[in-house]
Coordinates of C-alpha atoms in Angstrom, one line a residue:
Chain A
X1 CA 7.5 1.2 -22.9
X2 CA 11.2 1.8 -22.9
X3 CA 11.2 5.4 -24.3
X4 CA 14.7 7.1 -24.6
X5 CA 15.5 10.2 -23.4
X6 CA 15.1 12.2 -26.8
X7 CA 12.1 10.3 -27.8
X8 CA 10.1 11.5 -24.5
X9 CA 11.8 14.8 -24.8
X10 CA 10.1 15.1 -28.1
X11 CA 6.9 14.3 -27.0
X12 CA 7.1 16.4 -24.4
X13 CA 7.7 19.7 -26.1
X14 CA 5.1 18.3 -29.0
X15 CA 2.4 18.3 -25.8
X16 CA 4.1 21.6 -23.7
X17 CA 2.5 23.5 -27.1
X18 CA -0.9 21.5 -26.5
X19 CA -0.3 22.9 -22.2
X20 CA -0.1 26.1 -23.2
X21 CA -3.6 25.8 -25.6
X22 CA -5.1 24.6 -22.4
X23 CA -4.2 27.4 -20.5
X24 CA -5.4 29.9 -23.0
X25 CA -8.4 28.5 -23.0
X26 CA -8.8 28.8 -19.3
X27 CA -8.4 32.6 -19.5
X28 CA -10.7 33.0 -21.7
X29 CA -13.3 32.3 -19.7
X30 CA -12.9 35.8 -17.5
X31 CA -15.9 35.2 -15.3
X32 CA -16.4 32.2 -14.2
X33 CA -14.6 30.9 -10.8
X34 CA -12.1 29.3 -13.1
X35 CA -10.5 32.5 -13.8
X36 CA -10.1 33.5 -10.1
X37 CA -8.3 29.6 -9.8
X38 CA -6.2 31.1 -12.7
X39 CA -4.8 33.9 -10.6
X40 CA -4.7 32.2 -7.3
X41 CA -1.4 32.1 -5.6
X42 CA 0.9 28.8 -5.5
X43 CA -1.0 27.1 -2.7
X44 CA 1.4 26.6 -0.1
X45 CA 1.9 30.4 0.1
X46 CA -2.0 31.8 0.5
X47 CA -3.5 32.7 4.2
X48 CA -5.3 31.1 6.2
X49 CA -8.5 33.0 4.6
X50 CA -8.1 33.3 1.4
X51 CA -7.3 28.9 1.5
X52 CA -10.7 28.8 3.0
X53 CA -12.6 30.8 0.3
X54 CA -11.1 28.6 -2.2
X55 CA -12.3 25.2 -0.6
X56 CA -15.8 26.4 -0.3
X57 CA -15.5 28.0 -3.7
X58 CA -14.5 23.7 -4.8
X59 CA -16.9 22.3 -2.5
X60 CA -19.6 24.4 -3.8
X61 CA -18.3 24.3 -7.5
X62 CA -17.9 20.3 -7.0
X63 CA -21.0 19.3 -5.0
X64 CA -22.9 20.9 -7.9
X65 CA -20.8 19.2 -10.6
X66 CA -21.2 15.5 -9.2
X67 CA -24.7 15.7 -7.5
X68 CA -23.2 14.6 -4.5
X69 CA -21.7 16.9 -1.4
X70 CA -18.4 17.2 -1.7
X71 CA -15.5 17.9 0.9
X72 CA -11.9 19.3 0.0
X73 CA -10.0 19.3 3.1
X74 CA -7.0 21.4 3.1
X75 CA -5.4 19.8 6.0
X76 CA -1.8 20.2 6.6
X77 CA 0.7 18.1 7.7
X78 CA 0.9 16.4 11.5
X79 CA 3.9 17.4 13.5
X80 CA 6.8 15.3 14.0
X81 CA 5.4 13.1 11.1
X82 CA 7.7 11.6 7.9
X83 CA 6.0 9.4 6.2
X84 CA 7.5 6.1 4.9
X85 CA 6.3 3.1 3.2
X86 CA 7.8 -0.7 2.6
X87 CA 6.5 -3.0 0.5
X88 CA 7.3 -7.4 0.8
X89 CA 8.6 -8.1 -2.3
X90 CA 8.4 -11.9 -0.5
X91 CA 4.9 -11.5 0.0
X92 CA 3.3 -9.5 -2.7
X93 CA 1.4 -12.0 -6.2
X94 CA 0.7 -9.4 -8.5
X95 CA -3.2 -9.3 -8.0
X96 CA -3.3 -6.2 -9.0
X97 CA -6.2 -5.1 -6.1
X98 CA -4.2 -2.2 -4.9
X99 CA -4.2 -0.8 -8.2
X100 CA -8.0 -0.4 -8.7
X101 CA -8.2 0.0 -4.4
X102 CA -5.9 3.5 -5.6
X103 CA -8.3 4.6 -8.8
X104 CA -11.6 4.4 -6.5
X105 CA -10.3 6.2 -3.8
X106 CA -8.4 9.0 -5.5
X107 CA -11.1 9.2 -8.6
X108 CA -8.3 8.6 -11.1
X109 CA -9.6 8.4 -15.1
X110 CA -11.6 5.8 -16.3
X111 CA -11.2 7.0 -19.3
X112 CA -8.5 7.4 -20.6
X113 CA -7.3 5.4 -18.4
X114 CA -4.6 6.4 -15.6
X115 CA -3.4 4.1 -13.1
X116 CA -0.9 5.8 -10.3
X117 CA -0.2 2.2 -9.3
X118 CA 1.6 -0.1 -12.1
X119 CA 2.9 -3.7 -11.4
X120 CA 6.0 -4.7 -12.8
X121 CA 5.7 -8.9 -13.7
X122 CA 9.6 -10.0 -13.0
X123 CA 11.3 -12.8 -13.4
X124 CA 13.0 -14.2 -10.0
X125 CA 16.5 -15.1 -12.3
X126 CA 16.5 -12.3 -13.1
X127 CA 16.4 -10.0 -10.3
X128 CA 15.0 -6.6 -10.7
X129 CA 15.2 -5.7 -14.2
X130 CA 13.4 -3.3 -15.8
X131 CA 14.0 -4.1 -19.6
X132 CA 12.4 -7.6 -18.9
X133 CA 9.6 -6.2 -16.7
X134 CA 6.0 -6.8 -18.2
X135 CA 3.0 -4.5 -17.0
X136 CA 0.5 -6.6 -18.9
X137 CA 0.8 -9.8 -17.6
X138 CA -3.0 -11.7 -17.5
X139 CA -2.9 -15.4 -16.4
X140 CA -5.6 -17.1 -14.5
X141 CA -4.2 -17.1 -11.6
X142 CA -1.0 -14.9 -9.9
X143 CA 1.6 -15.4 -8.9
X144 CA 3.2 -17.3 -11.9
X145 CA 5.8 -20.3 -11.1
X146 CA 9.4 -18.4 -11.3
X147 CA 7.9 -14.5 -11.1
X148 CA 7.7 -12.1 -8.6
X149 CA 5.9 -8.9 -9.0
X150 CA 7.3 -5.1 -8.0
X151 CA 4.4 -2.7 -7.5
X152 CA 5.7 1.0 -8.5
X153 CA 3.7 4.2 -7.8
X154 CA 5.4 7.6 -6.7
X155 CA 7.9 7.3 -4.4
X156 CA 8.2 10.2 -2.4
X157 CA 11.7 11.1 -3.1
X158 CA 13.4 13.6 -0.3
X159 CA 15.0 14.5 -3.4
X160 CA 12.2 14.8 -6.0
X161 CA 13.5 15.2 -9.7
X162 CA 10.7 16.1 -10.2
X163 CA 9.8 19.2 -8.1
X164 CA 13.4 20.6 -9.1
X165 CA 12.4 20.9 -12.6
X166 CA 8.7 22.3 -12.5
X167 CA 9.0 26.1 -13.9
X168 CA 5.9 26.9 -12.3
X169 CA 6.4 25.8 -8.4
X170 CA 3.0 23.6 -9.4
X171 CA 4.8 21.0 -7.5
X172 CA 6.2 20.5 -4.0
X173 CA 7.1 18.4 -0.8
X174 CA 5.4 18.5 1.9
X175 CA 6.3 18.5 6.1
X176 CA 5.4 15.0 6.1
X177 CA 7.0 13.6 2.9
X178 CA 4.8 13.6 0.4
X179 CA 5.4 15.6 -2.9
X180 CA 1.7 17.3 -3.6
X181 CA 0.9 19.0 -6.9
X182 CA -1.9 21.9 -7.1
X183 CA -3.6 21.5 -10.2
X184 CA -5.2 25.1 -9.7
X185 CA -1.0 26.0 -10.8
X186 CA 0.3 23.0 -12.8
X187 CA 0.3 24.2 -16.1
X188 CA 0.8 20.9 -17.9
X189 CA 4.5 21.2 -19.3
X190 CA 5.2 17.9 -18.0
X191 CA 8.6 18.8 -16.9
X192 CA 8.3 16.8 -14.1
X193 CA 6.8 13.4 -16.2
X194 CA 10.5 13.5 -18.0
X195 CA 12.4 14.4 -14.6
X196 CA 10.5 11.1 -12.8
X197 CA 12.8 7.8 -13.1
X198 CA 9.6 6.3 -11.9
X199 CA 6.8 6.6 -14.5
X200 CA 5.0 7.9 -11.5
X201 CA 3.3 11.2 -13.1
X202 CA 0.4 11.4 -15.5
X203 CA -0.9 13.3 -17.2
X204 CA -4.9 14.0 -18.2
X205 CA -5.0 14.4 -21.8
X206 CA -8.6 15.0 -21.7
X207 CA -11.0 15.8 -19.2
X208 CA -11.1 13.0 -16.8
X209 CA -13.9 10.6 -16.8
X210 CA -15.2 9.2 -13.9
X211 CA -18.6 7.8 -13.2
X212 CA -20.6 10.6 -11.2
X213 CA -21.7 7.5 -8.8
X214 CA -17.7 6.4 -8.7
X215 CA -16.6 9.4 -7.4
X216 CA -15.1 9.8 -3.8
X217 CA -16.6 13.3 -2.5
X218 CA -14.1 12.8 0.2
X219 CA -11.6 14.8 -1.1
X220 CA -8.4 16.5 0.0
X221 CA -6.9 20.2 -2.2
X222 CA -3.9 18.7 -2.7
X223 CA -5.1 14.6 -3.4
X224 CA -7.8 13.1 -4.8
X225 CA -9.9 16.2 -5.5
X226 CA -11.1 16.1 -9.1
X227 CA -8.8 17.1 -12.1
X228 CA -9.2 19.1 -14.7
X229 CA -7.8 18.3 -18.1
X230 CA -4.2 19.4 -18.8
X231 CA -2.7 19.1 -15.3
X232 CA -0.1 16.1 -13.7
X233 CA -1.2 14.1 -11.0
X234 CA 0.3 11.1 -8.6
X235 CA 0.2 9.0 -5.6
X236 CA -0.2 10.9 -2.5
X237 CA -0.3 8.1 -0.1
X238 CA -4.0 8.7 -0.3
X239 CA -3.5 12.3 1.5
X240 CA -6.9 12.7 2.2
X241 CA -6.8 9.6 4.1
X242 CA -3.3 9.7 6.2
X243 CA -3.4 13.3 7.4
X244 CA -7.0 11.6 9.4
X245 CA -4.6 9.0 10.8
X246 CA -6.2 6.3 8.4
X247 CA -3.8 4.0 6.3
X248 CA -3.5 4.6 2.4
X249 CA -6.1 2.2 0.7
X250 CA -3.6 0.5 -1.3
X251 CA -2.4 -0.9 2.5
X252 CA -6.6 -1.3 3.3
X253 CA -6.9 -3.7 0.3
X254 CA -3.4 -5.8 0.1
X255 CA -4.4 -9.5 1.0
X256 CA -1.1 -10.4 0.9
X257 CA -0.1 -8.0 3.8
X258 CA 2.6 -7.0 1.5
X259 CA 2.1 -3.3 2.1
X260 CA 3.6 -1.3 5.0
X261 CA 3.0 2.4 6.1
X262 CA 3.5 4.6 8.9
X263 CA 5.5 7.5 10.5
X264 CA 9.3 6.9 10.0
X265 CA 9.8 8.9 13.3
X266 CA 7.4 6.9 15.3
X267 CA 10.4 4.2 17.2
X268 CA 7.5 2.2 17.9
X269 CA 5.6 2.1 14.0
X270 CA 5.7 -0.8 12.2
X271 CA 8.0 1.1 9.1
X272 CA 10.6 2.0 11.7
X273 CA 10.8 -1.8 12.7
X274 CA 11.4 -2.4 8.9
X275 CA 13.7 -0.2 8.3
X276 CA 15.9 -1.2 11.1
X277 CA 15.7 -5.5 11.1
X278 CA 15.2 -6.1 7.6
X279 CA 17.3 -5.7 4.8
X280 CA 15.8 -2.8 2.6
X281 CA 15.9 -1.5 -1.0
X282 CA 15.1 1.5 -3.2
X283 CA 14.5 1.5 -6.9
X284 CA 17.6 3.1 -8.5
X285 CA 19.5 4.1 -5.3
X286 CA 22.1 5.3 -8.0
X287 CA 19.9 8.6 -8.7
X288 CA 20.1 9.3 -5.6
X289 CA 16.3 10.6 -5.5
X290 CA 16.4 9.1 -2.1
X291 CA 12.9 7.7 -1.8
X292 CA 10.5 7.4 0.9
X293 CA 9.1 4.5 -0.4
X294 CA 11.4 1.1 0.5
X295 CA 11.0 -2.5 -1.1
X296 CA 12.0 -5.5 1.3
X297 CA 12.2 -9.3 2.0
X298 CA 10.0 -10.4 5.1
X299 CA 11.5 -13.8 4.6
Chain B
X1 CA 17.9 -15.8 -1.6
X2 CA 17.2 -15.9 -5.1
X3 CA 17.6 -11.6 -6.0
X4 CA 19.8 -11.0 -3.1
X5 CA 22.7 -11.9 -4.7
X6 CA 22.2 -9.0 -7.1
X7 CA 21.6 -6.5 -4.6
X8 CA 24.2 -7.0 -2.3
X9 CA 25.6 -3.9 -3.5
X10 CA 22.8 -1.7 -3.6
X11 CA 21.6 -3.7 -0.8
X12 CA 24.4 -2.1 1.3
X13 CA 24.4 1.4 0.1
X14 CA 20.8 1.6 1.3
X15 CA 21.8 -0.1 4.6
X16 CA 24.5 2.6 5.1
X17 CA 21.1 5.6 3.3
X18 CA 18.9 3.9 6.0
X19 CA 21.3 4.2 8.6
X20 CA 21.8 8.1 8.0
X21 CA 17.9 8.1 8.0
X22 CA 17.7 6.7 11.2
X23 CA 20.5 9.0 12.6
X24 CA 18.3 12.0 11.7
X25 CA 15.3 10.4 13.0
X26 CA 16.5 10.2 16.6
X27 CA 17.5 13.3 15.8
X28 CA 14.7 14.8 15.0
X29 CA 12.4 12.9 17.6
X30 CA 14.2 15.2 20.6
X31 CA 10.9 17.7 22.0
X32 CA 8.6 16.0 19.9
X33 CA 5.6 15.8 22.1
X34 CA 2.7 14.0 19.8
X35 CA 4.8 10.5 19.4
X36 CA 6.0 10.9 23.0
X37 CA 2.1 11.0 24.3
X38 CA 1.5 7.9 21.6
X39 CA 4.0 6.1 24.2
X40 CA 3.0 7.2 27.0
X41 CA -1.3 6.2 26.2
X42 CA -0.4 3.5 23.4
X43 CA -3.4 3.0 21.1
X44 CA -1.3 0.9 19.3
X45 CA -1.4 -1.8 21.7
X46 CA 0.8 -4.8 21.0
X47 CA 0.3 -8.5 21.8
X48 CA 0.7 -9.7 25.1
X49 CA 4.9 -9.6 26.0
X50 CA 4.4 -6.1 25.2
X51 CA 1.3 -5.1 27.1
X52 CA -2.3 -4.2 26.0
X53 CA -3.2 -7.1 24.2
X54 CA -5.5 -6.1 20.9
X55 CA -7.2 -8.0 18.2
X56 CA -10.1 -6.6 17.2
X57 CA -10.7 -8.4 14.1
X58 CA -13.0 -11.9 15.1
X59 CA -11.6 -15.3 13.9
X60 CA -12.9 -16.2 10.6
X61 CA -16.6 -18.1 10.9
X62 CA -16.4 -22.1 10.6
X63 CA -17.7 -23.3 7.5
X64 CA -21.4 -24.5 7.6
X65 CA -20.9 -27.8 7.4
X66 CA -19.2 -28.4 10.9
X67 CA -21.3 -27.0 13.5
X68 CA -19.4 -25.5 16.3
X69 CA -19.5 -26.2 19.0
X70 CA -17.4 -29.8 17.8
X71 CA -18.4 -31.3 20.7
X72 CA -22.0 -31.8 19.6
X73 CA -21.1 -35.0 17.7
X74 CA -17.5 -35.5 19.5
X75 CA -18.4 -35.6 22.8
X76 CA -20.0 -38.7 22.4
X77 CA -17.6 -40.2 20.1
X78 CA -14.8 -42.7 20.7
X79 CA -11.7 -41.0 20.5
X80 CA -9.7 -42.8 18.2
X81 CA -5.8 -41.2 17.5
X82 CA -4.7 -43.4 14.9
X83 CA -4.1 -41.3 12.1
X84 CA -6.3 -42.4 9.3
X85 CA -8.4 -41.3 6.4
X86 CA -11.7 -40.1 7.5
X87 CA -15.0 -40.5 6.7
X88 CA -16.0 -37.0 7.7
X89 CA -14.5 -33.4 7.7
X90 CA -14.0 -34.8 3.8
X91 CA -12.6 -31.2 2.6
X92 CA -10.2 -31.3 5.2
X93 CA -9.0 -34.5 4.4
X94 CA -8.6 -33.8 0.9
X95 CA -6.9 -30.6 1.4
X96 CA -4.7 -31.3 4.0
X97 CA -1.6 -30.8 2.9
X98 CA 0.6 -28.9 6.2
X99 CA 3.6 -31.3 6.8
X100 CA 1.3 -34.2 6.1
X101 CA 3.9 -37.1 6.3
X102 CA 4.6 -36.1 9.7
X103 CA 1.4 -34.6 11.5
X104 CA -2.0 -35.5 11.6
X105 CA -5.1 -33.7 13.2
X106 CA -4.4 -34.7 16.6
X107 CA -1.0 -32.2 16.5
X108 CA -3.0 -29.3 16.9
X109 CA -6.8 -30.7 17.8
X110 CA -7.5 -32.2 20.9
X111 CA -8.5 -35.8 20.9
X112 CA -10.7 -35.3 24.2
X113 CA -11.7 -31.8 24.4
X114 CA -12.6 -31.0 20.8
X115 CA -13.6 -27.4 20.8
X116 CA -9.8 -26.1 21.5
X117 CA -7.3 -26.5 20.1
X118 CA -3.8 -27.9 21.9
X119 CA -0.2 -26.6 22.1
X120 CA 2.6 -29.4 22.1
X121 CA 2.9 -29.0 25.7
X122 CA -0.9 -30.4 26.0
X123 CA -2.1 -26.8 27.3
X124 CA -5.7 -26.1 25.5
X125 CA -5.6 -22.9 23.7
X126 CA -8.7 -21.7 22.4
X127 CA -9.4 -21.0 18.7
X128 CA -9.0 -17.3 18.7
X129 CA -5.6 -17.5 19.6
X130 CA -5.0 -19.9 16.9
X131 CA -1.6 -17.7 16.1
X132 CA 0.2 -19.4 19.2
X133 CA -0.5 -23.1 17.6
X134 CA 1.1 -21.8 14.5
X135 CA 3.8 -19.6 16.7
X136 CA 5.2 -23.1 17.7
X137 CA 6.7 -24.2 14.6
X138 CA 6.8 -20.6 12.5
X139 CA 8.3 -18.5 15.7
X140 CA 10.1 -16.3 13.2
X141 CA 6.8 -15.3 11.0
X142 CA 4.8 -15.4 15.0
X143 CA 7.4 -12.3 15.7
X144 CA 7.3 -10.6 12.9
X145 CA 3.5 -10.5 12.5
X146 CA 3.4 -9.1 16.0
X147 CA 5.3 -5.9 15.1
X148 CA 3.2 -5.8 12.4
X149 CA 5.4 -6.9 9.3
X150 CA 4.1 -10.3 8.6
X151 CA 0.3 -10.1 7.7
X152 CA -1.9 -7.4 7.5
X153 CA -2.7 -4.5 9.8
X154 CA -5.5 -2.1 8.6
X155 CA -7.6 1.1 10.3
X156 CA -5.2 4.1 11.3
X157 CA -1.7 4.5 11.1
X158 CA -1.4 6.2 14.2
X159 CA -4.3 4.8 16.6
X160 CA -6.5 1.6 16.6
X161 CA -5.0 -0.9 14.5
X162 CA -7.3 -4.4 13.4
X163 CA -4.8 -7.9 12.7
X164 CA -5.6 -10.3 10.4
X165 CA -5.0 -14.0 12.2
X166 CA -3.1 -16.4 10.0
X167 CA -6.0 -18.3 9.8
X168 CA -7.6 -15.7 7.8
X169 CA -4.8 -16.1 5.0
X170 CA -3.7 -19.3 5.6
X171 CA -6.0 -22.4 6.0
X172 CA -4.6 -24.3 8.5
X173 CA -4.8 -27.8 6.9
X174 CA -3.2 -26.4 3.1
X175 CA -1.7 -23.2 4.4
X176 CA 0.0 -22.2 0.7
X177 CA -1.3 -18.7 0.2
X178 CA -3.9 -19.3 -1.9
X179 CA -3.6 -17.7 -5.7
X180 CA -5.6 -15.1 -6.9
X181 CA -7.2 -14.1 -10.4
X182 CA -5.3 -10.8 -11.2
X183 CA -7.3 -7.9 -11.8
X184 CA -7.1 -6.6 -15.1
X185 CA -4.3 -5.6 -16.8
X186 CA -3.6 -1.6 -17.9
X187 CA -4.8 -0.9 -21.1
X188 CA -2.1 -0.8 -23.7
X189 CA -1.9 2.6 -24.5
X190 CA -1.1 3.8 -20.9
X191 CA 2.8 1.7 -21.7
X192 CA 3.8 5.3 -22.4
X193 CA 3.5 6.0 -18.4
X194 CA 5.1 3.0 -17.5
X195 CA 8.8 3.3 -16.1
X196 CA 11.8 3.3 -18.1

């Protein structure tokens, strides 16, 4: 897992060849509805029309695909909204729940597998350490004696590595925080993957596989909506979910209580009470990605 | 604590981030009309020294075995206080493990009216409010579940919020958080995703 930064650089430009295949591919097929996604303008900078021909277009296009009827929402940010998250490093055991909580709601691969939610196994000597982290941890029962457990996903950075380095604007942040990619525009070069200090992006190697039966129809453009092959995708804070006022299901499922969420300019939310009385951290302040997402003690 | 010795530093560079953070927050909440008509109609509403009481979430069921109302077999009972072991409630007994060498039943049951439970000042306090029995001793976790930071709050972010009682994580007799079986690990080939 500890990959330098020449050996993921090499990888990277081995798959930016296999991207560009992808993409060929795609324009190949002149007719179909794929070819108009091919053309369509970044997202963030269509009108208010031509965003609503595309969501029926995916709606129709998806409802077909899965049997089931499908909404994409395109819904934009709230006003005077920023999200922020905290998570109890005191309280949280490592069950793992939010991780699978996160693949059924935003339809992530089964298989291959991708996961936007990873827990780091730590040992409480040690502090946070990365190079003695384990992912794969499997007792009987969590937590283990000594351990304490760091549950990583994106982290919203107002300062996002990430979408500085994407050559194709695929990638952005929104009003509200969250960095969004449109996978109609993400050309897989995985620029961003090496530019994240997080491990936070993946990338679908093959079409994604997920149960027709698993699948979430309720879906949002710039979320959980399905994914072809070939494109990045990441945490969200379940967009789909927030922008309806709804907590992210990662905070639905915690039975610890470990996970926090709200609107960081809300005085009265419970994240602003966080951020204020207790003593907060962010993985590697020193990049100065300035995350959204905060880790704390409620001891 | 245990890490916080190695985060001081850090620890204090985010203090000073948060700070700036919070600075633009106030200063960015001027005109801003949706959180402003959140205060003014709170759905959050917050626990009773704020106003607005709400708990929607029910307490959780008694088990089977000990039909409530207590009072069906107590009532008639002798009330005996001397702490003992018990030929009933048999779980409990077994279980009980909350400050055991100095409490016993009787600390937070009442010996005469045995369908509430009873504050140290001898004020019943019914069962759904279970959280001020526990307040009594664990003010510090009381106060911070009632902003929301110990426990659980689920439901929406910016409206009708449900709270979990500490009874629902906590049994009351072996409070430990109880462990969990993890689910399963990633599968190994995904160790290329995982952070550096």
């Amino acid at each position: 897992m500890q990959k330098g930064k020449n050996n993921s650089r090499r990888d990277f430009l081995k798959k930016l060849s296999l991207g560009i295949g992808g993409s060929a591919v795609a324009l190949s097929a002149c007719n179909s509805p794929d070819f108009d996604d091919f053309l369509q303008k970044n997202f963030k900078t269509l009108s208010k029309e031509d965003i609503d021909e595309i969501i029926l277009n995916l709606e129709k296009k998806y409802s077909e695909k899965y049997g089931k009827k499908f909404s994409v929402s395109a819904e934009p940010a709230i006003d005077n909204t920023l999200f922020g998250y905290a998570l109890d490093l005191s309280r949280c055991i490592g069950c793992r729940r939010c991780v699978y909580a996160c693949v059924d709601e935003n339809n992530q691969s089964r298989d291959p597998q991708i996961h936007w939610i990873t827990v780091l196994q730590m040992d409480k000597e040690k502090g946070i350490d990365y190079m003695h982290s384990d992912i794969h941890y499997n007792p009987e029962l969590v937590p283990e004696e000594g351990h304490f457990y760091v549950p990583v996903a994106c982290q919203q950075c107002a300062n996002p590595p990430c979408v500085k380095v994407c050559p194709a604007t695929a990638t952005w942040q929104e009003p509200d925080g969250i960095v969004v990619v449109d996978y109609n525009w993400c050309i897989g070069c995985r620029y961003c993957m090496a530019a994240c200090p997080y491990g936070a992006r993946h990338f679908n190697w093959s079409e994604p596989i997920v149960p027709d039966e698993e699948m979430n129809p309720i879906s949002h453009y710039l979320g959980n909506r399905p994914r072809p092959k070939g494109v990045v995708e990441k945490c969200t804070f379940c967009i789909q979910r927030v922008r309806e006022g709804k907590y992210p299901s990662c905070v639905e499922i915690c039975p610890t209580g470990s996970r926090k969420f709200g609107n960081m300019l809300d005085p009265e939310s419970e994240i602003r009470y966080i951020l204020e009385n207790k003593r907060v951290l962010v993985l590697k302040a020193e990049l100065n990605t300035q995350p959204n997402f905060y880790y704390f003690f409620g001891v | 604590m245990f890490i916080m010795k190695d985060f001081n530093s850090t620890a204090q560079k985010i203090i000073f981030f948060n700070c700036l953070i919070i600075l633009n927050l106030f200063i960015g909440c001027n005109n801003n009309t949706s959180i402003e008509n959140d205060l003014q109609n709170p759905v959050i509403s917050h626990l009773e020294d704020k106003q607005n009481v709400e708990i929607a979430v029910s307490r959780p069921p008694f088990s089977d075995e000990y039909i409530f109302p207590c009072s069906e077999c107590h009532a008639d009972m002798e009330v005996n206080i001397e702490p003992r072991i018990l030929e009933m409630h048999e779980e409990i007994v077994e279980s009980y493990n909350h400050d055991s060498e100095n409490r016993w039943c009787l600390a937070c049951h009442d010996a005469n009216t045995r369908d509430s439970l009873r504050l140290a000042s001898g004020k019943l306090l019914d069962f759904k409010k279970s959280y001020k029995l526990c307040g009594q001793c664990h003010g510090d976790k009381l106060r911070d579940w009632k902003v929301g930071v110990h426990g659980k709050r689920s439901g929406d972010w910016n409206g009708k919020k449900q709270y979990l009682l500490c009874v629902h994580c906590h049994d009351p007799h072996s409070p430990h958080f109880k462990k969990l079986k993890p689910d399963p690990p990633p599968v190994k080939e995904e160790d290329i995703d995982s952070i550096e």
